[in-house]
Amino acid sequence: AQSVTQLGSHVSVSEGALVLLRCNYSSSVPPYLFWYVQYPNQGLQLLLKYTTGATLVKGINGFEAEFKKSETSFHLTKPSAHMSDAAEYFCASMNRDDKIIFGKGTRLHILP
Amino acid sequence: KAGVTQTPRYLIKTRGQQVTLSCSPISGHRSVSWYQQTPGQGLQFLFEYFSETQRNKGNFPGRFSGRQFSNSRSEMNVSTLELGDSALYLCASSLGQLSADTQYFGPGTRLTVL
């Protein structure tokens, strides 16, 4: 069955440091992959998505993610963390049946 | 352009009651999807509607149902509420079908079942 695993329910980084949020998917065929961000009391906002083509995907707010089929991974990175990046991040996978599966989420804390 | 709106934002019900949640998509969007978010289960897909037809459904009991109107507005209904139905219910809209287009989420309806 399709699944998405996010390593670390909480991640803390210092302001200005690299942000790395890990996501692994399980799927027999390469799925569509997404990263969403959720701020308190708000809905989800799409950061970026991978469908086909270039494996390095650039999103909003300086985030990017790389699709690595051999590692079944889609980790999210940002070179320099900002206080405004503090939020919960969700990785999601969608197979060709159009059913979307979300990871459990990673809460990102930014230390001053 | 106005975003996705959900009403009401907060709701308190008791066990056994039923509830109807409403979602108004972004103007021109034809697809509406619903999700349940809980601390224990995380985000789970409920169903997707496109042009008034249910395209896809998640693994939820029949107590959860929905519909979409000709103006693309959607409602979700939960009958015979259980304590475990307490959750944030999110609605998302997209221009086309779910797989093809980016989804835009509303702020959610927080349902508390007592």
PDB file of C-alpha atoms in Angstrom:
ATOM      1  CA  ALA A   1       0.000   0.000   0.000  1.00  0.00           C
ATOM      2  CA  GLN A   2       1.069   3.530  -0.682  1.00  0.00           C
ATOM      3  CA  SER A   3       2.592   5.340   2.304  1.00  0.00           C
ATOM      4  CA  VAL A   4       4.564   8.456   3.161  1.00  0.00           C
ATOM      5  CA  THR A   5       7.039   8.635   6.032  1.00  0.00           C
ATOM      6  CA  GLN A   6       8.370  11.852   7.452  1.00  0.00           C
ATOM      7  CA  LEU A   7      11.370  11.379   9.697  1.00  0.00           C
ATOM      8  CA  GLY A   8      11.141  13.508  12.808  1.00  0.00           C
ATOM      9  CA  SER A   9       7.887  14.922  14.101  1.00  0.00           C
ATOM     10  CA  HIS A  10       9.827  17.946  15.390  1.00  0.00           C
ATOM     11  CA  VAL A  11      12.909  19.548  13.877  1.00  0.00           C
ATOM     12  CA  SER A  12      14.755  22.541  15.332  1.00  0.00           C
ATOM     13  CA  VAL A  13      17.246  24.656  13.422  1.00  0.00           C
ATOM     14  CA  SER A  14      18.908  27.947  14.163  1.00  0.00           C
ATOM     15  CA  GLU A  15      17.968  31.020  12.190  1.00  0.00           C
ATOM     16  CA  GLY A  16      20.202  31.174   9.134  1.00  0.00           C
ATOM     17  CA  ALA A  17      21.001  27.463   9.208  1.00  0.00           C
ATOM     18  CA  LEU A  18      20.104  24.851   6.622  1.00  0.00           C
ATOM     19  CA  VAL A  19      16.624  23.371   6.819  1.00  0.00           C
ATOM     20  CA  LEU A  20      16.299  19.683   5.902  1.00  0.00           C
ATOM     21  CA  LEU A  21      12.969  17.907   6.287  1.00  0.00           C
ATOM     22  CA  ARG A  22      12.963  14.270   5.269  1.00  0.00           C
ATOM     23  CA  CYS A  23      10.279  12.428   3.363  1.00  0.00           C
ATOM     24  CA  ASN A  24      10.260   8.888   1.987  1.00  0.00           C
ATOM     25  CA  TYR A  25       7.472   7.367  -0.022  1.00  0.00           C
ATOM     26  CA  SER A  26       6.559   3.833  -0.897  1.00  0.00           C
ATOM     27  CA  SER A  27       5.037   3.275  -4.265  1.00  0.00           C
ATOM     28  CA  SER A  28       5.485   0.785  -7.033  1.00  0.00           C
ATOM     29  CA  VAL A  29       5.551   3.536  -9.614  1.00  0.00           C
ATOM     30  CA  PRO A  30       6.888   7.067  -9.226  1.00  0.00           C
ATOM     31  CA  PRO A  31       4.041   9.091  -7.805  1.00  0.00           C
ATOM     32  CA  TYR A  32       3.310  12.769  -7.797  1.00  0.00           C
ATOM     33  CA  LEU A  33       4.916  14.271  -4.699  1.00  0.00           C
ATOM     34  CA  PHE A  34       4.078  17.401  -2.779  1.00  0.00           C
ATOM     35  CA  TRP A  35       5.225  19.486   0.143  1.00  0.00           C
ATOM     36  CA  TYR A  36       2.705  21.620   1.989  1.00  0.00           C
ATOM     37  CA  VAL A  37       3.110  24.060   4.850  1.00  0.00           C
ATOM     38  CA  GLN A  38       0.515  24.757   7.515  1.00  0.00           C
ATOM     39  CA  TYR A  39       0.637  27.776   9.777  1.00  0.00           C
ATOM     40  CA  PRO A  40      -1.388  27.811  13.013  1.00  0.00           C
ATOM     41  CA  ASN A  41      -5.144  28.013  12.493  1.00  0.00           C
ATOM     42  CA  GLN A  42      -4.764  27.961   8.736  1.00  0.00           C
ATOM     43  CA  GLY A  43      -5.204  25.519   5.920  1.00  0.00           C
ATOM     44  CA  LEU A  44      -2.389  24.024   3.897  1.00  0.00           C
ATOM     45  CA  GLN A  45      -0.368  25.935   1.350  1.00  0.00           C
ATOM     46  CA  LEU A  46       1.469  24.196  -1.451  1.00  0.00           C
ATOM     47  CA  LEU A  47       5.229  24.773  -1.336  1.00  0.00           C
ATOM     48  CA  LEU A  48       6.158  22.686  -4.354  1.00  0.00           C
ATOM     49  CA  LYS A  49       5.245  19.599  -6.309  1.00  0.00           C
ATOM     50  CA  TYR A  50       6.937  17.001  -8.464  1.00  0.00           C
ATOM     51  CA  THR A  51       5.040  15.430 -11.321  1.00  0.00           C
ATOM     52  CA  THR A  52       7.476  14.524 -14.082  1.00  0.00           C
ATOM     53  CA  GLY A  53      10.633  15.939 -15.587  1.00  0.00           C
ATOM     54  CA  ALA A  54      13.324  17.725 -13.620  1.00  0.00           C
ATOM     55  CA  THR A  55      13.996  15.998 -10.329  1.00  0.00           C
ATOM     56  CA  LEU A  56      15.020  19.181  -8.511  1.00  0.00           C
ATOM     57  CA  VAL A  57      11.908  21.181  -7.841  1.00  0.00           C
ATOM     58  CA  LYS A  58      11.962  24.781  -6.693  1.00  0.00           C
ATOM     59  CA  GLY A  59       9.087  26.141  -4.678  1.00  0.00           C
ATOM     60  CA  ILE A  60       7.991  29.229  -2.900  1.00  0.00           C
ATOM     61  CA  ASN A  61       9.765  30.974  -0.007  1.00  0.00           C
ATOM     62  CA  GLY A  62      13.164  29.620  -1.068  1.00  0.00           C
ATOM     63  CA  PHE A  63      12.332  25.953  -0.549  1.00  0.00           C
ATOM     64  CA  GLU A  64      13.300  23.182  -2.915  1.00  0.00           C
ATOM     65  CA  ALA A  65      13.083  19.406  -2.974  1.00  0.00           C
ATOM     66  CA  GLU A  66      14.797  16.684  -4.939  1.00  0.00           C
ATOM     67  CA  PHE A  67      13.062  13.561  -6.167  1.00  0.00           C
ATOM     68  CA  LYS A  68      15.392  10.580  -5.830  1.00  0.00           C
ATOM     69  CA  LYS A  69      13.802   7.463  -7.244  1.00  0.00           C
ATOM     70  CA  SER A  70      16.629   5.174  -6.138  1.00  0.00           C
ATOM     71  CA  GLU A  71      16.148   6.297  -2.539  1.00  0.00           C
ATOM     72  CA  THR A  72      12.357   6.764  -2.786  1.00  0.00           C
ATOM     73  CA  SER A  73      12.911  10.141  -1.174  1.00  0.00           C
ATOM     74  CA  PHE A  74      11.690  13.678  -1.621  1.00  0.00           C
ATOM     75  CA  HIS A  75      13.476  15.719   1.036  1.00  0.00           C
ATOM     76  CA  LEU A  76      12.709  19.407   1.476  1.00  0.00           C
ATOM     77  CA  THR A  77      15.530  21.900   1.930  1.00  0.00           C
ATOM     78  CA  LYS A  78      16.104  25.596   2.371  1.00  0.00           C
ATOM     79  CA  PRO A  79      19.633  27.039   2.570  1.00  0.00           C
ATOM     80  CA  SER A  80      18.926  29.586   5.290  1.00  0.00           C
ATOM     81  CA  ALA A  81      16.105  29.352   7.820  1.00  0.00           C
ATOM     82  CA  HIS A  82      14.015  32.377   8.696  1.00  0.00           C
ATOM     83  CA  MET A  83      11.864  32.840  11.770  1.00  0.00           C
ATOM     84  CA  SER A  84       8.802  32.964   9.527  1.00  0.00           C
ATOM     85  CA  ASP A  85       9.496  29.378   8.408  1.00  0.00           C
ATOM     86  CA  ALA A  86       8.294  28.050  11.749  1.00  0.00           C
ATOM     87  CA  ALA A  87       5.267  25.935  10.863  1.00  0.00           C
ATOM     88  CA  GLU A  88       4.206  22.357  10.242  1.00  0.00           C
ATOM     89  CA  TYR A  89       5.250  20.742   6.992  1.00  0.00           C
ATOM     90  CA  PHE A  90       3.535  17.870   5.261  1.00  0.00           C
ATOM     91  CA  CYS A  91       4.852  15.635   2.538  1.00  0.00           C
ATOM     92  CA  ALA A  92       2.246  13.962   0.343  1.00  0.00           C
ATOM     93  CA  SER A  93       2.131  11.397  -2.398  1.00  0.00           C
ATOM     94  CA  MET A  94      -0.440  10.790  -5.093  1.00  0.00           C
ATOM     95  CA  ASN A  95      -0.534   7.772  -7.332  1.00  0.00           C
ATOM     96  CA  ARG A  96      -2.266   7.514 -10.642  1.00  0.00           C
ATOM     97  CA  ASP A  97      -5.482   6.589  -8.825  1.00  0.00           C
ATOM     98  CA  ASP A  98      -5.579  10.216  -7.644  1.00  0.00           C
ATOM     99  CA  LYS A  99      -5.759   9.316  -3.967  1.00  0.00           C
ATOM    100  CA  ILE A 100      -3.472  11.532  -1.954  1.00  0.00           C
ATOM    101  CA  ILE A 101      -1.634  10.221   1.103  1.00  0.00           C
ATOM    102  CA  PHE A 102      -0.060  12.590   3.614  1.00  0.00           C
ATOM    103  CA  GLY A 103       2.815  12.041   5.977  1.00  0.00           C
ATOM    104  CA  LYS A 104       2.301  12.676   9.683  1.00  0.00           C
ATOM    105  CA  GLY A 105       3.915  16.090   9.442  1.00  0.00           C
ATOM    106  CA  THR A 106       7.071  17.693  10.797  1.00  0.00           C
ATOM    107  CA  ARG A 107       6.883  20.732  13.023  1.00  0.00           C
ATOM    108  CA  LEU A 108       9.782  23.049  12.259  1.00  0.00           C
ATOM    109  CA  HIS A 109      11.088  25.224  15.086  1.00  0.00           C
ATOM    110  CA  ILE A 110      13.449  28.097  14.363  1.00  0.00           C
ATOM    111  CA  LEU A 111      15.854  29.046  17.142  1.00  0.00           C
ATOM    112  CA  PRO A 112      16.983  32.684  17.339  1.00  0.00           C
TER     113      PRO A 112
ATOM    114  CA  LYS B   1      -9.682  36.678  -6.236  1.00  0.00           C
ATOM    115  CA  ALA B   2     -11.240  35.345  -3.040  1.00  0.00           C
ATOM    116  CA  GLY B   3      -9.783  32.159  -1.606  1.00  0.00           C
ATOM    117  CA  VAL B   4     -11.509  29.005  -0.491  1.00  0.00           C
ATOM    118  CA  THR B   5     -14.026  29.710   2.229  1.00  0.00           C
ATOM    119  CA  GLN B   6     -15.403  27.257   4.734  1.00  0.00           C
ATOM    120  CA  THR B   7     -18.348  27.720   7.034  1.00  0.00           C
ATOM    121  CA  PRO B   8     -18.733  27.515   9.882  1.00  0.00           C
ATOM    122  CA  ARG B   9     -15.202  27.869  11.234  1.00  0.00           C
ATOM    123  CA  TYR B  10     -16.045  26.248  14.549  1.00  0.00           C
ATOM    124  CA  LEU B  11     -18.763  23.828  15.493  1.00  0.00           C
ATOM    125  CA  ILE B  12     -19.697  21.941  18.651  1.00  0.00           C
ATOM    126  CA  LYS B  13     -22.026  18.955  18.444  1.00  0.00           C
ATOM    127  CA  THR B  14     -22.959  16.044  20.654  1.00  0.00           C
ATOM    128  CA  ARG B  15     -22.703  12.350  19.915  1.00  0.00           C
ATOM    129  CA  GLY B  16     -25.422  11.030  17.664  1.00  0.00           C
ATOM    130  CA  GLN B  17     -26.122  14.336  15.986  1.00  0.00           C
ATOM    131  CA  GLN B  18     -25.389  15.074  12.385  1.00  0.00           C
ATOM    132  CA  VAL B  19     -23.492  17.985  10.909  1.00  0.00           C
ATOM    133  CA  THR B  20     -23.147  19.694   7.548  1.00  0.00           C
ATOM    134  CA  LEU B  21     -20.050  21.629   6.577  1.00  0.00           C
ATOM    135  CA  SER B  22     -19.868  23.973   3.623  1.00  0.00           C
ATOM    136  CA  CYS B  23     -17.073  24.859   1.250  1.00  0.00           C
ATOM    137  CA  SER B  24     -17.022  27.544  -1.419  1.00  0.00           C
ATOM    138  CA  PRO B  25     -14.185  27.062  -3.886  1.00  0.00           C
ATOM    139  CA  ILE B  26     -12.204  29.715  -5.665  1.00  0.00           C
ATOM    140  CA  SER B  27     -14.228  31.168  -8.510  1.00  0.00           C
ATOM    141  CA  GLY B  28     -13.807  29.031 -11.624  1.00  0.00           C
ATOM    142  CA  HIS B  29     -12.521  25.988  -9.775  1.00  0.00           C
ATOM    143  CA  ARG B  30     -14.461  22.825 -10.517  1.00  0.00           C
ATOM    144  CA  SER B  31     -12.830  20.329  -8.180  1.00  0.00           C
ATOM    145  CA  VAL B  32     -13.380  20.237  -4.429  1.00  0.00           C
ATOM    146  CA  SER B  33     -11.688  17.799  -2.066  1.00  0.00           C
ATOM    147  CA  TRP B  34     -12.261  17.208   1.615  1.00  0.00           C
ATOM    148  CA  TYR B  35      -9.778  16.118   4.268  1.00  0.00           C
ATOM    149  CA  GLN B  36      -9.924  15.239   7.935  1.00  0.00           C
ATOM    150  CA  GLN B  37      -7.035  16.302  10.154  1.00  0.00           C
ATOM    151  CA  THR B  38      -6.587  14.855  13.651  1.00  0.00           C
ATOM    152  CA  PRO B  39      -3.560  14.704  15.957  1.00  0.00           C
ATOM    153  CA  GLY B  40      -3.617  10.923  15.941  1.00  0.00           C
ATOM    154  CA  GLN B  41      -4.315  10.067  12.316  1.00  0.00           C
ATOM    155  CA  GLY B  42      -2.939  13.176  10.669  1.00  0.00           C
ATOM    156  CA  LEU B  43      -4.377  14.302   7.362  1.00  0.00           C
ATOM    157  CA  GLN B  44      -6.657  11.878   5.610  1.00  0.00           C
ATOM    158  CA  PHE B  45      -8.397  12.216   2.286  1.00  0.00           C
ATOM    159  CA  LEU B  46     -12.177  11.975   2.466  1.00  0.00           C
ATOM    160  CA  PHE B  47     -13.414  12.513  -1.081  1.00  0.00           C
ATOM    161  CA  GLU B  48     -13.116  14.580  -4.214  1.00  0.00           C
ATOM    162  CA  TYR B  49     -15.883  16.055  -6.321  1.00  0.00           C
ATOM    163  CA  PHE B  50     -15.519  17.296  -9.857  1.00  0.00           C
ATOM    164  CA  SER B  51     -18.383  18.749 -11.851  1.00  0.00           C
ATOM    165  CA  GLU B  52     -20.922  17.486  -9.305  1.00  0.00           C
ATOM    166  CA  THR B  53     -19.622  13.898  -9.457  1.00  0.00           C
ATOM    167  CA  GLN B  54     -17.661  12.095  -6.779  1.00  0.00           C
ATOM    168  CA  ARG B  55     -14.390  11.106  -8.456  1.00  0.00           C
ATOM    169  CA  ASN B  56     -12.641   9.509  -5.568  1.00  0.00           C
ATOM    170  CA  LYS B  57     -13.231   8.430  -2.017  1.00  0.00           C
ATOM    171  CA  GLY B  58     -10.987   7.685   0.924  1.00  0.00           C
ATOM    172  CA  ASN B  59     -11.421   4.948   3.512  1.00  0.00           C
ATOM    173  CA  PHE B  60     -14.134   6.435   5.662  1.00  0.00           C
ATOM    174  CA  PRO B  61     -17.439   4.897   6.761  1.00  0.00           C
ATOM    175  CA  GLY B  62     -20.682   5.677   4.999  1.00  0.00           C
ATOM    176  CA  ARG B  63     -21.577   8.161   7.741  1.00  0.00           C
ATOM    177  CA  PHE B  64     -19.377  10.583   5.833  1.00  0.00           C
ATOM    178  CA  SER B  65     -20.949  11.861   2.658  1.00  0.00           C
ATOM    179  CA  GLY B  66     -20.743  14.848   0.433  1.00  0.00           C
ATOM    180  CA  ARG B  67     -22.104  16.524  -2.613  1.00  0.00           C
ATOM    181  CA  GLN B  68     -21.252  19.265  -5.029  1.00  0.00           C
ATOM    182  CA  PHE B  69     -23.634  21.757  -6.532  1.00  0.00           C
ATOM    183  CA  SER B  70     -23.723  23.188 -10.029  1.00  0.00           C
ATOM    184  CA  ASN B  71     -21.884  26.305  -8.836  1.00  0.00           C
ATOM    185  CA  SER B  72     -19.087  24.020  -7.533  1.00  0.00           C
ATOM    186  CA  ARG B  73     -19.872  24.731  -3.893  1.00  0.00           C
ATOM    187  CA  SER B  74     -19.646  21.583  -1.836  1.00  0.00           C
ATOM    188  CA  GLU B  75     -21.103  20.279   1.374  1.00  0.00           C
ATOM    189  CA  MET B  76     -19.921  17.475   3.585  1.00  0.00           C
ATOM    190  CA  ASN B  77     -22.237  15.667   5.935  1.00  0.00           C
ATOM    191  CA  VAL B  78     -21.422  13.461   8.885  1.00  0.00           C
ATOM    192  CA  SER B  79     -24.293  11.550  10.437  1.00  0.00           C
ATOM    193  CA  THR B  80     -24.475   9.875  13.841  1.00  0.00           C
ATOM    194  CA  LEU B  81     -21.469  11.745  15.152  1.00  0.00           C
ATOM    195  CA  GLU B  82     -18.897   9.918  17.274  1.00  0.00           C
ATOM    196  CA  LEU B  83     -16.304  11.378  19.624  1.00  0.00           C
ATOM    197  CA  GLY B  84     -13.612  10.340  17.178  1.00  0.00           C
ATOM    198  CA  ASP B  85     -15.067  12.599  14.512  1.00  0.00           C
ATOM    199  CA  SER B  86     -13.668  15.617  16.361  1.00  0.00           C
ATOM    200  CA  ALA B  87     -11.211  17.069  13.908  1.00  0.00           C
ATOM    201  CA  LEU B  88     -10.280  19.900  11.620  1.00  0.00           C
ATOM    202  CA  TYR B  89     -12.039  19.400   8.306  1.00  0.00           C
ATOM    203  CA  LEU B  90     -10.246  20.979   5.398  1.00  0.00           C
ATOM    204  CA  CYS B  91     -11.608  21.692   1.980  1.00  0.00           C
ATOM    205  CA  ALA B  92      -9.448  22.327  -1.055  1.00  0.00           C
ATOM    206  CA  SER B  93     -10.311  23.425  -4.563  1.00  0.00           C
ATOM    207  CA  SER B  94      -8.512  23.153  -7.867  1.00  0.00           C
ATOM    208  CA  LEU B  95      -9.206  24.299 -11.372  1.00  0.00           C
ATOM    209  CA  GLY B  96      -9.338  20.816 -12.834  1.00  0.00           C
ATOM    210  CA  GLN B  97      -9.232  17.328 -11.484  1.00  0.00           C
ATOM    211  CA  LEU B  98      -7.167  16.625  -8.411  1.00  0.00           C
ATOM    212  CA  SER B  99      -4.180  15.078 -10.088  1.00  0.00           C
ATOM    213  CA  ALA B 100      -3.815  17.724 -12.714  1.00  0.00           C
ATOM    214  CA  ASP B 101      -3.886  20.936 -10.782  1.00  0.00           C
ATOM    215  CA  THR B 102      -2.646  22.616  -7.643  1.00  0.00           C
ATOM    216  CA  GLN B 103      -5.005  22.533  -4.718  1.00  0.00           C
ATOM    217  CA  TYR B 104      -5.837  25.606  -2.677  1.00  0.00           C
ATOM    218  CA  PHE B 105      -6.936  24.970   0.872  1.00  0.00           C
ATOM    219  CA  GLY B 106      -9.464  26.756   3.009  1.00  0.00           C
ATOM    220  CA  PRO B 107      -8.844  27.520   6.695  1.00  0.00           C
ATOM    221  CA  GLY B 108     -10.912  24.567   7.829  1.00  0.00           C
ATOM    222  CA  THR B 109     -13.872  23.887  10.081  1.00  0.00           C
ATOM    223  CA  ARG B 110     -12.986  22.712  13.560  1.00  0.00           C
ATOM    224  CA  LEU B 111     -15.592  20.213  14.726  1.00  0.00           C
ATOM    225  CA  THR B 112     -15.790  19.220  18.357  1.00  0.00           C
ATOM    226  CA  VAL B 113     -18.025  16.304  19.316  1.00  0.00           C
ATOM    227  CA  LEU B 114     -18.977  16.088  22.996  1.00  0.00           C
TER     228      LEU B 114
END
